[in-house]
Coordinates of C-alpha atoms in Angstrom, one line a residue:
M1 CA 246.4 218.6 31.7
V2 CA 249.2 220.0 29.3
L3 CA 248.7 219.8 25.7
P4 CA 250.8 220.1 23.0
S5 CA 250.5 223.5 20.8
L6 CA 252.5 225.3 18.5
V7 CA 254.7 227.3 21.2
R8 CA 255.0 224.3 23.2
R9 CA 256.5 222.1 20.7
G10 CA 259.2 224.3 20.6
R11 CA 258.2 226.0 16.8
V12 CA 258.3 229.3 18.6
P13 CA 260.1 229.1 21.9
V14 CA 257.3 230.5 24.8
R15 CA 258.6 234.0 26.4
A16 CA 259.3 235.0 23.4
A17 CA 255.9 234.5 21.4
D18 CA 254.2 236.1 25.1
L19 CA 256.7 238.8 24.1
L20 CA 255.2 239.5 20.6
V21 CA 252.0 239.5 21.4
T22 CA 251.8 241.9 23.9
A23 CA 253.9 243.9 22.1
G24 CA 251.5 243.9 19.5
V25 CA 248.9 244.3 22.3
T26 CA 250.5 247.6 23.9
V27 CA 251.4 249.4 20.8
F28 CA 247.9 248.7 19.8
V29 CA 246.1 250.5 22.9
V30 CA 248.6 252.9 22.9
G31 CA 247.9 254.0 19.8
W32 CA 244.6 254.2 19.6
T33 CA 244.5 255.8 23.2
V34 CA 247.2 259.1 21.5
V35 CA 244.9 259.5 18.8
S36 CA 242.2 259.5 21.3
M37 CA 244.2 262.1 23.4
V38 CA 244.7 264.0 20.2
S39 CA 241.2 264.2 19.0
A40 CA 239.6 264.4 22.2
E41 CA 237.1 268.3 22.2
H42 CA 238.8 268.3 26.0
A43 CA 241.5 267.3 27.8
E44 CA 241.1 265.3 31.3
S45 CA 243.2 266.2 34.5
L46 CA 246.6 265.2 34.8
P47 CA 245.6 262.8 37.1
R48 CA 243.3 260.8 35.5
T49 CA 245.6 260.6 32.6
L50 CA 248.4 259.6 34.3
L51 CA 246.0 256.8 36.5
G52 CA 244.3 256.0 32.8
W53 CA 248.3 255.7 31.8
A54 CA 249.3 253.2 34.9
L55 CA 246.1 250.6 34.0
I56 CA 246.8 250.5 30.7
A57 CA 250.8 249.5 31.9
V58 CA 248.6 247.3 34.3
G59 CA 246.4 244.8 31.8
C60 CA 249.2 245.3 29.0
G61 CA 251.6 243.8 31.1
A62 CA 249.9 241.1 33.2
L63 CA 249.5 239.5 29.8
L64 CA 253.1 238.6 29.7
L65 CA 252.1 236.3 32.1
R66 CA 248.5 235.0 30.4
R67 CA 249.9 231.6 30.2
E68 CA 251.6 230.6 33.5
R69 CA 248.5 232.4 35.7
P70 CA 246.1 232.6 33.3
V71 CA 242.7 232.7 35.3
A72 CA 244.7 235.9 37.8
V73 CA 246.3 237.6 34.5
A74 CA 242.3 237.4 33.5
V75 CA 241.0 239.0 37.1
V76 CA 243.7 241.7 37.0
T77 CA 243.3 242.7 33.2
L78 CA 238.9 242.5 34.1
L79 CA 240.0 245.1 37.0
A80 CA 241.9 247.3 35.0
S81 CA 239.4 247.9 32.3
G82 CA 236.5 248.1 34.8
V83 CA 238.4 251.2 36.8
Y84 CA 239.6 252.5 33.3
Y85 CA 236.2 253.2 31.2
P86 CA 234.4 254.9 34.4
T87 CA 237.5 257.3 35.3
S88 CA 239.1 257.8 32.0
A89 CA 237.7 260.2 29.3
Y90 CA 238.8 258.5 25.6
D91 CA 238.1 255.2 26.0
G92 CA 240.7 253.2 24.8
P93 CA 240.6 249.4 23.6
L94 CA 242.2 248.8 27.2
M95 CA 239.3 245.8 26.9
I96 CA 241.2 243.7 24.2
T97 CA 243.6 242.7 27.3
F98 CA 240.6 241.2 28.8
A99 CA 239.4 239.5 25.7
L100 CA 242.6 238.3 25.1
A101 CA 242.5 236.8 28.9
L102 CA 239.9 235.1 28.3
Y103 CA 240.4 233.8 25.4
T104 CA 243.6 232.1 27.4
V105 CA 241.6 231.3 30.6
A106 CA 239.8 228.7 28.6
A107 CA 242.1 227.5 25.9
E108 CA 244.0 226.5 29.2
G109 CA 241.1 224.7 29.7
R110 CA 239.3 227.0 32.7
F111 CA 236.4 226.7 31.4
V112 CA 234.1 227.1 34.6
A113 CA 236.6 230.0 35.6
A114 CA 236.0 231.5 31.4
V115 CA 232.6 231.0 32.0
A116 CA 232.1 232.6 35.2
L117 CA 234.9 235.8 34.3
A118 CA 232.9 236.8 31.3
A119 CA 229.4 236.0 33.6
I120 CA 231.0 238.7 36.3
T121 CA 231.8 240.9 33.2
L122 CA 228.5 241.1 31.5
V123 CA 226.3 242.0 35.3
A124 CA 228.7 244.0 36.2
V125 CA 228.4 246.3 33.1
G126 CA 225.4 246.1 32.9
L127 CA 223.8 247.0 36.6
G128 CA 226.6 250.1 35.8
E129 CA 224.5 250.5 32.7
I130 CA 221.3 249.7 34.4
R131 CA 222.8 252.9 37.6
Q132 CA 222.2 255.1 34.5
S133 CA 220.4 258.2 34.0
P134 CA 218.5 257.4 30.7
G135 CA 221.0 260.5 29.1
N136 CA 223.9 258.8 30.2
R137 CA 224.3 255.7 29.0
Q138 CA 227.2 254.5 27.5
I139 CA 226.6 251.1 26.3
D140 CA 222.4 250.4 24.7
D141 CA 221.0 247.6 24.7
T142 CA 221.5 246.8 21.6
S143 CA 225.7 247.4 22.2
L144 CA 225.2 245.2 25.7
V145 CA 224.0 242.3 23.7
M146 CA 226.5 242.2 21.4
L147 CA 228.8 242.9 24.1
A148 CA 227.3 239.2 25.9
G149 CA 227.8 237.4 22.2
W150 CA 231.4 238.3 22.5
L151 CA 232.2 237.2 25.4
I152 CA 230.7 233.8 24.5
S153 CA 232.3 233.6 21.3
L154 CA 235.5 234.1 23.5
V155 CA 235.1 231.2 25.6
A156 CA 233.5 228.9 22.9
V157 CA 236.4 230.0 20.7
G158 CA 239.3 228.9 23.5
R159 CA 237.1 226.0 24.6
A160 CA 237.4 224.6 20.5
Q161 CA 241.0 225.2 21.0
R162 CA 242.1 223.3 23.8
T163 CA 239.7 220.2 22.2
R164 CA 241.5 221.0 19.1
L165 CA 245.2 220.4 21.0
A166 CA 243.7 217.6 22.9
Y167 CA 242.6 215.8 19.6
L168 CA 245.9 216.6 18.0
H169 CA 248.1 215.7 21.7
E170 CA 245.7 212.7 21.9
V171 CA 246.5 211.7 17.8
E172 CA 250.8 212.0 18.4
Q173 CA 250.5 210.2 21.4
R174 CA 249.2 207.2 19.0
A175 CA 251.7 207.6 16.6
L176 CA 254.0 207.6 19.3
A177 CA 253.4 204.7 21.3
A178 CA 252.7 203.1 17.5
E179 CA 256.0 203.8 17.0
R180 CA 257.4 202.7 20.1
E181 CA 255.5 199.6 19.5
Q182 CA 256.5 199.2 15.7
E183 CA 260.2 199.4 17.7
A184 CA 260.1 196.9 19.4
R185 CA 258.7 194.6 17.5
A186 CA 261.3 195.7 15.3
L187 CA 263.7 194.6 17.9
Q188 CA 262.3 191.9 19.1
S189 CA 262.2 189.8 15.7
A190 CA 265.8 191.0 15.2
T191 CA 266.5 189.3 18.9
E192 CA 264.6 186.7 18.0
E193 CA 266.9 185.8 14.4
R194 CA 270.4 186.7 16.5
L195 CA 268.9 183.7 19.1
R196 CA 268.0 181.6 16.1
I197 CA 271.0 182.0 14.0
A198 CA 273.5 181.4 17.1
R199 CA 271.1 178.5 18.5
E200 CA 272.5 176.6 14.1
L201 CA 275.7 178.0 15.2
H202 CA 276.2 176.5 18.3
D203 CA 274.4 173.1 17.1
V204 CA 276.2 172.8 13.7
L205 CA 279.4 173.5 14.7
G206 CA 279.4 171.9 18.3
H207 CA 278.9 168.4 17.1
S208 CA 280.6 168.7 14.6
V209 CA 283.7 169.9 16.6
S210 CA 283.1 167.6 19.3
L211 CA 283.2 164.8 17.5
I212 CA 286.1 165.9 15.9
N213 CA 287.4 166.0 18.4
V214 CA 286.0 162.8 20.1
Q215 CA 287.8 161.3 17.0
S216 CA 291.5 162.8 17.5
S217 CA 291.3 162.0 20.7
A218 CA 291.3 158.3 20.3
A219 CA 293.5 157.6 17.5
L220 CA 295.6 159.8 19.2
H221 CA 295.3 157.2 22.4
R222 CA 295.6 154.5 19.1
L223 CA 298.9 155.7 18.1
G224 CA 300.5 156.8 21.7
K225 CA 300.6 153.1 21.9
K226 CA 302.7 153.0 19.7
P227 CA 301.5 149.9 17.4
E228 CA 302.7 148.1 14.1
P229 CA 303.3 150.7 11.2
A230 CA 300.5 149.0 9.3
Q231 CA 298.4 149.4 12.1
A232 CA 299.0 152.8 13.0
L233 CA 298.4 153.9 8.9
A234 CA 295.1 152.2 9.2
T235 CA 294.2 154.1 12.0
A236 CA 295.4 157.0 11.0
T237 CA 293.7 156.8 8.2
E238 CA 290.3 155.5 9.5
T239 CA 290.3 159.1 11.7
L240 CA 291.0 160.9 8.8
E241 CA 287.6 159.9 6.4
A242 CA 285.9 160.3 9.8
V243 CA 287.1 163.7 9.7
K244 CA 287.1 164.6 6.6
A245 CA 283.0 163.7 6.3
T246 CA 282.3 165.3 9.9
S247 CA 283.9 168.2 9.1
K248 CA 282.3 168.1 5.1
D249 CA 278.8 167.6 6.8
A250 CA 279.9 170.6 9.5
L251 CA 280.2 172.7 6.4
R252 CA 277.3 171.9 4.3
E253 CA 275.2 172.5 7.5
L254 CA 277.3 176.2 8.1
R255 CA 276.5 177.2 4.6
G256 CA 272.9 176.3 5.0
T257 CA 272.6 177.9 8.7
L258 CA 274.8 180.9 7.1
G259 CA 272.4 181.4 3.3
V260 CA 269.9 183.8 6.2
L261 CA 272.6 186.7 6.2
R262 CA 273.3 186.7 2.2
Q263 CA 272.3 190.1 0.6
A264 CA 268.7 189.6 -1.8
D265 CA 271.3 189.6 -4.8
E266 CA 273.3 186.4 -3.6
A267 CA 272.8 182.9 -4.5
A268 CA 271.0 180.8 -2.4
P269 CA 272.3 177.9 -0.1
T270 CA 271.1 174.9 -2.5
A271 CA 272.4 172.2 0.0
P272 CA 269.2 170.3 1.8
V273 CA 268.1 171.4 5.4
S274 CA 268.7 168.9 7.6
G275 CA 265.9 166.8 9.1
L276 CA 265.2 163.7 10.5
D277 CA 265.7 162.0 7.2
R278 CA 269.5 162.2 7.3
L279 CA 269.3 161.1 11.1
G280 CA 271.4 157.9 9.4
E281 CA 274.7 160.1 8.9
L282 CA 274.1 161.8 12.3
V283 CA 274.2 157.8 14.2
E284 CA 276.9 157.6 12.0
R285 CA 278.7 160.1 12.8
A286 CA 278.3 159.4 16.2
R287 CA 279.9 155.8 16.4
S288 CA 283.0 156.7 15.1
T289 CA 283.3 158.2 18.2
G290 CA 283.3 154.8 19.2
L291 CA 279.4 155.1 20.7
D292 CA 276.9 152.7 19.9
V293 CA 274.3 153.8 18.6
D294 CA 270.7 152.1 18.0
T295 CA 267.8 153.7 16.3
R296 CA 263.9 152.4 17.5
T297 CA 260.6 154.3 15.5
E298 CA 257.3 153.4 17.2
G299 CA 253.8 154.2 15.2
I300 CA 254.1 155.2 11.9
P301 CA 256.2 158.5 10.6
R302 CA 254.6 160.8 8.4
P303 CA 256.0 163.9 6.7
L304 CA 256.8 166.7 8.7
P305 CA 257.3 170.3 8.2
P306 CA 260.8 171.6 7.7
P307 CA 261.2 174.2 10.6
L308 CA 259.6 171.0 12.9
D309 CA 262.1 168.5 11.1
L310 CA 264.8 170.7 11.9
A311 CA 263.9 171.8 15.5
A312 CA 263.7 167.6 15.9
Y313 CA 266.5 167.0 14.8
R314 CA 268.9 169.4 16.3
I315 CA 267.3 168.5 19.3
V316 CA 268.5 164.0 18.8
Q317 CA 272.4 166.3 17.1
E318 CA 273.3 168.4 20.2
S319 CA 271.8 164.9 22.6
L320 CA 274.3 162.9 20.9
T321 CA 276.6 166.0 21.1
N322 CA 276.4 166.3 24.7
V323 CA 276.7 161.9 25.3
T324 CA 280.4 162.0 23.6
R325 CA 281.4 165.1 24.8
H326 CA 280.5 164.7 28.2
A327 CA 278.8 161.6 29.0
R328 CA 281.7 158.7 29.1
A329 CA 278.8 156.5 27.9
R330 CA 279.4 153.2 25.4
A331 CA 275.8 153.1 24.4
A332 CA 273.1 155.2 23.7
L333 CA 269.0 154.6 21.8
V334 CA 267.6 157.2 20.1
T335 CA 263.9 156.4 20.0
L336 CA 261.2 158.1 17.6
S337 CA 257.5 157.5 19.1
W338 CA 254.8 159.1 16.3
T339 CA 251.4 159.8 17.2
D340 CA 248.1 161.2 16.0
R341 CA 249.0 164.5 17.8
D342 CA 252.9 164.6 18.2
L343 CA 256.3 163.0 18.1
R344 CA 258.8 162.5 21.2
L345 CA 262.5 161.8 21.0
C346 CA 264.4 159.8 23.9
I347 CA 267.6 159.6 23.7
E348 CA 269.7 158.0 26.7
D349 CA 273.1 156.8 27.3
D350 CA 274.6 154.4 29.5
G351 CA 276.9 157.1 30.8
E352 CA 277.9 159.3 33.7
G353 CA 274.4 161.5 33.6
A354 CA 274.9 165.2 34.8
P355 CA 276.4 166.2 37.8
D356 CA 274.3 169.3 38.5
E357 CA 270.9 168.5 36.5
H358 CA 269.0 171.1 37.9
A359 CA 272.0 174.1 35.9
P360 CA 271.5 173.0 32.4
G361 CA 274.1 174.6 30.1
S362 CA 273.2 176.0 27.0
G363 CA 273.4 172.8 24.9
L364 CA 270.4 171.7 27.0
Q365 CA 268.4 175.5 27.3
G366 CA 268.3 175.7 23.0
M367 CA 266.5 172.8 22.8
A368 CA 264.0 173.1 25.0
E369 CA 263.8 177.0 23.0
R370 CA 263.4 174.6 20.1
A371 CA 260.8 172.3 21.3
R372 CA 258.9 175.2 23.3
A373 CA 259.2 177.3 19.9
F374 CA 256.8 174.4 18.5
G375 CA 254.6 174.4 21.1
G376 CA 256.5 171.6 22.9
E377 CA 258.7 170.8 25.8
L378 CA 261.3 168.8 26.9
A379 CA 262.9 167.6 29.5
A380 CA 266.9 166.0 30.5
H381 CA 267.3 164.1 33.8
N382 CA 269.6 161.1 35.0
T383 CA 268.2 157.3 35.1
A384 CA 269.3 154.5 37.3
Q385 CA 271.7 153.6 33.6
G386 CA 272.8 157.5 32.8
F387 CA 271.5 160.3 31.2
R388 CA 268.1 160.6 29.6
V389 CA 266.3 163.6 27.0
T390 CA 262.8 163.4 26.3
A391 CA 261.1 166.0 23.9
R392 CA 257.7 165.9 22.4
L393 CA 256.6 167.8 19.4
P394 CA 253.1 168.5 18.5
L395 CA 253.1 167.6 14.7
T396 CA 250.9 171.4 14.1
V397 CA 253.0 174.1 14.4
P398 CA 251.1 176.8 16.3
G399 CA 250.0 179.1 13.9
G400 CA 250.7 176.8 11.4
T401 CA 249.1 173.1 10.0
Q402 CA 250.0 169.4 10.6

């Protein structure tokens, strides 16, 4: 698994970082070796010197690939060191390349390979020293123990770095997931708010404009028969008064709906929120179009939470709007049935019904969404007499009180 680091997070380019590390190690190894050559009492042969420099070049150059091929680079640097120290008389610090490569193996998550390489190194050095005569040993027992400690430390530090990076990666992923979840919730809230406002505008404007259209059409139809001037004036006056009342009510509800879009420093609308207490006004507006609307109440009415009250009102409003626009009905009945657990609405008419009741329009979809938002349900279908809309609204809203 690739984990983040200072290099992988983009703060330092990967290739540039590897070049800097390789250059630093190379300068150190070469400088130390040159100092050893200058201070040596006896110069070694040219072939051995050339071999030593070639091994230094191989060991230092391999570090450029320590991230891409950590195990292979560790093996190469180990072999280069294993050949260099028995053959060279200057004892340069080439072992540093293997130490860095071994650390990288552990830091890159190849823990088993790192332990194996450390063990092989320690065994090889130990066997090499055992084969030497007592006076020719290069590393004493104390140095051998210190070497074992250094190898263990390199593997442990690399492992700790790997664990640290894994922890940071997990924290970063959790933070990103939390940020994405917060953005998704914000987007969902904004979408739900837009849909709510769209439903409100549809219900307010759709209902009022439909009534105005029906009222105007009826007046034009009567005036088209060229009645007496007095009768024509009375018809026009009656229609204009109905249009005025309908448009006034539409403006009132529109101001209330658009109030949610106001800035914090603007005055909030003072008009009351629509609810079932305004059902009488709603019915009177529908009657002004020529529709005979009756209401019936069953059970004991009770106060509703404002959101639920508004939802019930909007369902009745949209149902009557559909009746006046599409049903060609003469009469409609609105029934409110109250129980201890829910409110049931029934709006039925004696019109032509829906030509395709399985393909509801946006109005029916909006009513169904309102009912589902409160844990209720809505159904609409043709009947033998016309069309019927039924809705059930629980009196205890989800997450709220009765």
